[in-house]
PDB file of C-alpha atoms in Angstrom:
ATOM      1  CA  MET A 786     118.686  77.128  89.555  1.00 89.00           C
ATOM      2  CA  ASP A 787     117.188  74.223  87.178  1.00 91.00           C
ATOM      3  CA  ALA A 788     114.414  71.436  87.055  1.00 92.00           C
ATOM      4  CA  VAL A 789     117.410  69.140  88.556  1.00 93.00           C
ATOM      5  CA  GLN A 790     118.578  71.281  90.996  1.00 94.00           C
ATOM      6  CA  LEU A 791     115.403  72.078  92.646  1.00 93.00           C
ATOM      7  CA  ARG A 792     113.906  68.851  92.359  1.00 92.00           C
ATOM      8  CA  ALA A 793     116.975  67.639  94.471  1.00 95.00           C
ATOM      9  CA  THR A 794     117.054  69.927  97.069  1.00 95.00           C
ATOM     10  CA  GLN A 795     112.893  69.341  97.578  1.00 95.00           C
ATOM     11  CA  ALA A 796     113.356  65.038  97.129  1.00 93.00           C
ATOM     12  CA  PRO A 797     114.320  64.520 100.327  1.00 95.00           C
ATOM     13  CA  ILE A 798     111.919  67.739 101.640  1.00 96.00           C
ATOM     14  CA  LYS A 799     108.984  65.578 100.226  1.00 94.00           C
ATOM     15  CA  GLU A 800     109.584  62.468 101.159  1.00 95.00           C
ATOM     16  CA  ARG A 801     109.662  63.069 105.031  1.00 96.00           C
ATOM     17  CA  TYR A 802     106.718  64.708 104.627  1.00 96.00           C
ATOM     18  CA  LYS A 803     104.910  61.725 103.205  1.00 95.00           C
ATOM     19  CA  SER A 804     106.549  59.543 105.639  1.00 96.00           C
ATOM     20  CA  ASP A 805     105.905  61.912 108.358  1.00 96.00           C
ATOM     21  CA  PRO A 806     102.407  64.310 107.582  1.00 95.00           C
ATOM     22  CA  LYS A 807     103.130  66.033 110.914  1.00 96.00           C
ATOM     23  CA  ALA A 808     106.258  67.247 109.892  1.00 95.00           C
ATOM     24  CA  ALA A 809     104.962  69.262 107.590  1.00 95.00           C
ATOM     25  CA  MET A 810     102.855  71.372 109.226  1.00 94.00           C
ATOM     26  CA  ILE A 811     104.464  74.427 110.281  1.00 92.00           C
ATOM     27  CA  THR A 812     103.102  77.808 112.421  1.00 89.00           C
ATOM     28  CA  LEU A 813     104.979  80.647 111.088  1.00 87.00           C
ATOM     29  CA  THR A 814     104.395  83.048 113.293  1.00 88.00           C
ATOM     30  CA  ALA A 815     103.908  87.150 112.964  1.00 89.00           C
ATOM     31  CA  ARG A 816     104.880  89.888 116.319  1.00 90.00           C
ATOM     32  CA  GLY A 817     104.052  93.669 116.276  1.00 93.00           C
ATOM     33  CA  SER A 818     104.181  95.902 119.209  1.00 93.00           C
ATOM     34  CA  ILE A 819     101.784  98.748 119.566  1.00 92.00           C
ATOM     35  CA  ASP A 820     103.311 102.275 119.243  1.00 78.00           C
ATOM     36  CA  ASN A 821     103.364 104.513 122.195  1.00 81.00           C
ATOM     37  CA  GLU A 822     103.788 107.452 120.571  1.00 80.00           C
ATOM     38  CA  GLY A 823     102.000 107.617 117.076  1.00 85.00           C
ATOM     39  CA  ILE A 824      99.389 104.919 115.753  1.00 92.00           C
ATOM     40  CA  ALA A 825     101.585 102.702 114.674  1.00 93.00           C
ATOM     41  CA  CYS A 826     102.618  98.829 115.160  1.00 94.00           C
ATOM     42  CA  LYS A 827     105.898  97.864 114.486  1.00 92.00           C
ATOM     43  CA  VAL A 828     106.313  94.685 112.728  1.00 94.00           C
ATOM     44  CA  GLU A 829     109.471  91.707 112.878  1.00 89.00           C
ATOM     45  CA  THR A 830     109.943  90.747 109.870  1.00 83.00           C
ATOM     46  CA  GLY A 831     113.187  88.651 110.756  1.00 80.00           C
ATOM     47  CA  ARG A 832     115.122  90.795 108.795  1.00 83.00           C
ATOM     48  CA  ALA A 833     114.197  94.348 109.966  1.00 85.00           C
ATOM     49  CA  LEU A 834     111.246  96.166 111.454  1.00 89.00           C
ATOM     50  CA  ALA A 835     108.621  97.546 109.653  1.00 91.00           C
ATOM     51  CA  VAL A 836     106.320  99.849 111.165  1.00 92.00           C
ATOM     52  CA  ALA A 837     102.674 100.228 109.652  1.00 94.00           C
ATOM     53  CA  GLY A 838     100.828 102.677 110.451  1.00 94.00           C
ATOM     54  CA  LEU A 839      97.045 104.682 108.628  1.00 93.00           C
ATOM     55  CA  HIS A 840      97.283 105.059 104.662  1.00 94.00           C
ATOM     56  CA  PRO A 841      97.129 109.036 103.854  1.00 94.00           C
ATOM     57  CA  ALA A 842      93.184 108.092 102.728  1.00 94.00           C
ATOM     58  CA  THR A 843      92.240 107.698 106.580  1.00 94.00           C
ATOM     59  CA  GLY A 844      94.586 110.457 107.855  1.00 93.00           C
ATOM     60  CA  GLY A 845      97.987 108.617 107.898  1.00 92.00           C
ATOM     61  CA  SER A 846     100.733 110.705 107.261  1.00 92.00           C
ATOM     62  CA  GLY A 847     101.952 108.422 104.258  1.00 91.00           C
ATOM     63  CA  LEU A 848     105.953 107.632 106.149  1.00 92.00           C
ATOM     64  CA  GLU A 849     104.296 104.674 107.342  1.00 93.00           C
ATOM     65  CA  LEU A 850     103.593 100.922 105.704  1.00 93.00           C
ATOM     66  CA  CYS A 851     100.186 100.743 105.020  1.00 93.00           C
ATOM     67  CA  SER A 852      99.406  97.519 105.889  1.00 94.00           C
ATOM     68  CA  GLY A 853      96.786  96.812 103.020  1.00 95.00           C
ATOM     69  CA  ASP A 854      99.731  97.440 100.766  1.00 94.00           C
ATOM     70  CA  MET A 855     101.789  94.738 102.771  1.00 95.00           C
ATOM     71  CA  LEU A 856      99.137  92.185 102.244  1.00 96.00           C
ATOM     72  CA  LEU A 857      99.874  92.926  98.688  1.00 97.00           C
ATOM     73  CA  GLU A 858     103.128  92.983  98.694  1.00 96.00           C
ATOM     74  CA  ALA A 859     103.033  89.664 100.435  1.00 96.00           C
ATOM     75  CA  LEU A 860     100.823  88.212  97.479  1.00 98.00           C
ATOM     76  CA  ALA A 861     103.286  89.765  95.067  1.00 97.00           C
ATOM     77  CA  ALA A 862     106.090  87.896  96.392  1.00 97.00           C
ATOM     78  CA  CYS A 863     105.140  84.623  97.116  1.00 97.00           C
ATOM     79  CA  ALA A 864     102.807  84.914  93.465  1.00 98.00           C
ATOM     80  CA  GLY A 865     106.372  85.791  92.343  1.00 97.00           C
ATOM     81  CA  VAL A 866     108.477  83.052  93.869  1.00 98.00           C
ATOM     82  CA  THR A 867     105.949  80.544  92.997  1.00 98.00           C
ATOM     83  CA  LEU A 868     105.386  81.112  89.516  1.00 98.00           C
ATOM     84  CA  LYS A 869     109.484  80.990  89.440  1.00 97.00           C
ATOM     85  CA  SER A 870     109.445  77.661  91.393  1.00 97.00           C
ATOM     86  CA  VAL A 871     106.533  76.374  89.005  1.00 97.00           C
ATOM     87  CA  ALA A 872     108.634  77.603  85.729  1.00 97.00           C
ATOM     88  CA  THR A 873     111.771  75.961  86.541  1.00 96.00           C
ATOM     89  CA  ALA A 874     109.766  72.853  87.716  1.00 95.00           C
ATOM     90  CA  VAL A 875     108.351  72.075  84.136  1.00 95.00           C
ATOM     91  CA  GLU A 876     111.649  73.665  82.665  1.00 95.00           C
ATOM     92  CA  ILE A 877     109.456  76.856  81.400  1.00 97.00           C
ATOM     93  CA  PRO A 878     112.511  79.277  80.538  1.00 95.00           C
ATOM     94  CA  LEU A 879     111.669  82.991  81.915  1.00 97.00           C
ATOM     95  CA  ARG A 880     113.554  86.029  80.382  1.00 96.00           C
ATOM     96  CA  SER A 881     111.948  88.111  82.750  1.00 96.00           C
ATOM     97  CA  GLY A 882     108.748  88.638  84.431  1.00 97.00           C
ATOM     98  CA  LYS A 883     106.474  91.239  86.190  1.00 97.00           C
ATOM     99  CA  VAL A 884     104.182  90.612  89.144  1.00 98.00           C
ATOM    100  CA  THR A 885     101.353  93.055  89.982  1.00 98.00           C
ATOM    101  CA  ALA A 886      98.935  92.968  92.717  1.00 98.00           C
ATOM    102  CA  GLU A 887      96.041  95.426  93.385  1.00 97.00           C
ATOM    103  CA  GLY A 888      92.675  95.844  95.077  1.00 97.00           C
ATOM    104  CA  ASP A 889      90.492  98.082  95.283  1.00 97.00           C
ATOM    105  CA  LEU A 890      89.542  99.821  99.023  1.00 95.00           C
ATOM    106  CA  ASP A 891      86.449 101.826  99.777  1.00 95.00           C
ATOM    107  CA  PHE A 892      87.646 103.689 103.071  1.00 95.00           C
ATOM    108  CA  ARG A 893      84.288 104.628 104.079  1.00 95.00           C
ATOM    109  CA  GLY A 894      84.071 101.420 106.016  1.00 95.00           C
ATOM    110  CA  THR A 895      87.163 101.197 107.237  1.00 93.00           C
ATOM    111  CA  LEU A 896      86.422 105.133 108.409  1.00 95.00           C
ATOM    112  CA  GLY A 897      83.456 104.338 109.350  1.00 95.00           C
ATOM    113  CA  VAL A 898      81.641 106.721 107.672  1.00 96.00           C
ATOM    114  CA  ASP A 899      78.917 105.090 106.189  1.00 95.00           C
ATOM    115  CA  LYS A 900      78.086 101.351 107.523  1.00 94.00           C
ATOM    116  CA  GLU A 901      76.829  99.795 104.547  1.00 94.00           C
ATOM    117  CA  ALA A 902      79.997 100.491 102.733  1.00 94.00           C
ATOM    118  CA  PRO A 903      82.309  97.082 102.783  1.00 93.00           C
ATOM    119  CA  VAL A 904      85.568  97.082 105.421  1.00 95.00           C
ATOM    120  CA  GLY A 905      89.083  95.277 103.662  1.00 94.00           C
ATOM    121  CA  PHE A 906      89.589  95.147  99.744  1.00 96.00           C
ATOM    122  CA  ALA A 907      86.707  94.428  97.391  1.00 95.00           C
ATOM    123  CA  GLU A 908      88.612  92.929  94.928  1.00 96.00           C
ATOM    124  CA  ILE A 909      92.274  91.934  94.513  1.00 98.00           C
ATOM    125  CA  ARG A 910      93.660  91.650  91.146  1.00 98.00           C
ATOM    126  CA  LEU A 911      96.747  89.740  90.043  1.00 98.00           C
ATOM    127  CA  ARG A 912      98.706  90.162  86.518  1.00 97.00           C
ATOM    128  CA  PHE A 913     102.180  88.239  85.231  1.00 98.00           C
ATOM    129  CA  ASP A 914     104.162  89.408  82.504  1.00 97.00           C
ATOM    130  CA  VAL A 915     106.385  86.976  81.388  1.00 97.00           C
ATOM    131  CA  ASP A 916     108.973  87.497  78.615  1.00 97.00           C
ATOM    132  CA  THR A 917     109.114  83.820  77.420  1.00 97.00           C
ATOM    133  CA  ASP A 918     108.973  82.104  74.204  1.00 97.00           C
ATOM    134  CA  ALA A 919     106.680  79.415  75.347  1.00 97.00           C
ATOM    135  CA  PRO A 920     103.374  78.549  73.660  1.00 97.00           C
ATOM    136  CA  GLN A 921     100.362  78.835  75.340  1.00 97.00           C
ATOM    137  CA  ASP A 922      99.323  75.691  76.489  1.00 97.00           C
ATOM    138  CA  LYS A 923     102.875  75.784  78.710  1.00 97.00           C
ATOM    139  CA  LEU A 924     101.781  79.460  80.074  1.00 97.00           C
ATOM    140  CA  ASP A 925      98.208  77.921  80.997  1.00 98.00           C
ATOM    141  CA  LEU A 926      99.892  75.418  82.945  1.00 98.00           C
ATOM    142  CA  LEU A 927     102.245  77.745  84.793  1.00 98.00           C
ATOM    143  CA  LEU A 928      99.676  80.028  85.500  1.00 98.00           C
ATOM    144  CA  LYS A 929      97.251  76.995  86.383  1.00 98.00           C
ATOM    145  CA  LEU A 930      99.962  75.375  89.193  1.00 98.00           C
ATOM    146  CA  THR A 931     101.163  79.032  90.320  1.00 98.00           C
ATOM    147  CA  GLU A 932      97.942  79.716  91.270  1.00 98.00           C
ATOM    148  CA  ARG A 933      97.149  76.090  92.798  1.00 98.00           C
ATOM    149  CA  TYR A 934     100.693  76.491  95.115  1.00 98.00           C
ATOM    150  CA  CYS A 935     100.614  79.764  96.047  1.00 98.00           C
ATOM    151  CA  VAL A 936     100.040  79.988  99.833  1.00 97.00           C
ATOM    152  CA  VAL A 937      99.237  83.466 100.018  1.00 98.00           C
ATOM    153  CA  TYR A 938      96.667  83.225  97.434  1.00 98.00           C
ATOM    154  CA  GLN A 939      94.772  80.465  98.124  1.00 98.00           C
ATOM    155  CA  THR A 940      94.642  82.186 101.858  1.00 97.00           C
ATOM    156  CA  ILE A 941      93.219  85.377 100.372  1.00 97.00           C
ATOM    157  CA  LYS A 942      90.995  83.214  97.998  1.00 97.00           C
ATOM    158  CA  ASN A 943      90.105  80.595 100.474  1.00 96.00           C
ATOM    159  CA  GLY A 944      89.240  82.267 103.323  1.00 94.00           C
ATOM    160  CA  PRO A 945      90.323  80.523 106.373  1.00 95.00           C
ATOM    161  CA  LYS A 946      89.147  80.053 109.668  1.00 95.00           C
ATOM    162  CA  VAL A 947      90.439  83.014 111.545  1.00 96.00           C
ATOM    163  CA  SER A 948      89.983  83.633 115.337  1.00 96.00           C
ATOM    164  CA  VAL A 949      90.743  86.602 117.514  1.00 97.00           C
ATOM    165  CA  THR A 950      91.837  86.531 121.029  1.00 96.00           C
ATOM    166  CA  MET A 951      92.394  89.476 123.740  1.00 96.00           C
ATOM    167  CA  HIS A 952      94.275  89.300 126.841  1.00 96.00           C
ATOM    168  CA  ARG A 953      95.085  91.621 129.389  1.00 95.00           C
ATOM    169  CA  VAL A 954      99.196  91.463 130.380  1.00 91.00           C
TER     170      VAL A 954
END
């Protein structure tokens, strides 16, 4: 897809959202079911069933997916798609690109070993390695716009309001 095709594809969508802002509000949903056998949660991805379990650093077997890894994978996926979309829109040719998302965790917090240790990622780093002849000012723009429009990056960076409830069934 080139810039012309991308604009043509997105133009009617953008116009609809301008004329009807409520149409742009969509609720995405993820569902999981708690495994009765082991310590795991089966998550419906829409394409397959992903089974998440404990990370080996917390006693897991390593056979199931780690939800921390899945968060970083979602960041890498969203950032990669956003980077490619922006590069296409502003006509920055990329021969290839790699996205790396990595994060630092102190598992003492998760396991309750140290009440002062944080639960969750202390730091997350996102890196792009691109093969292109584009000048540095274009790459700076590409990075700026990728950060601006990457949903997962902005969600992590800005910390949306989150609520938790429990219902008896």
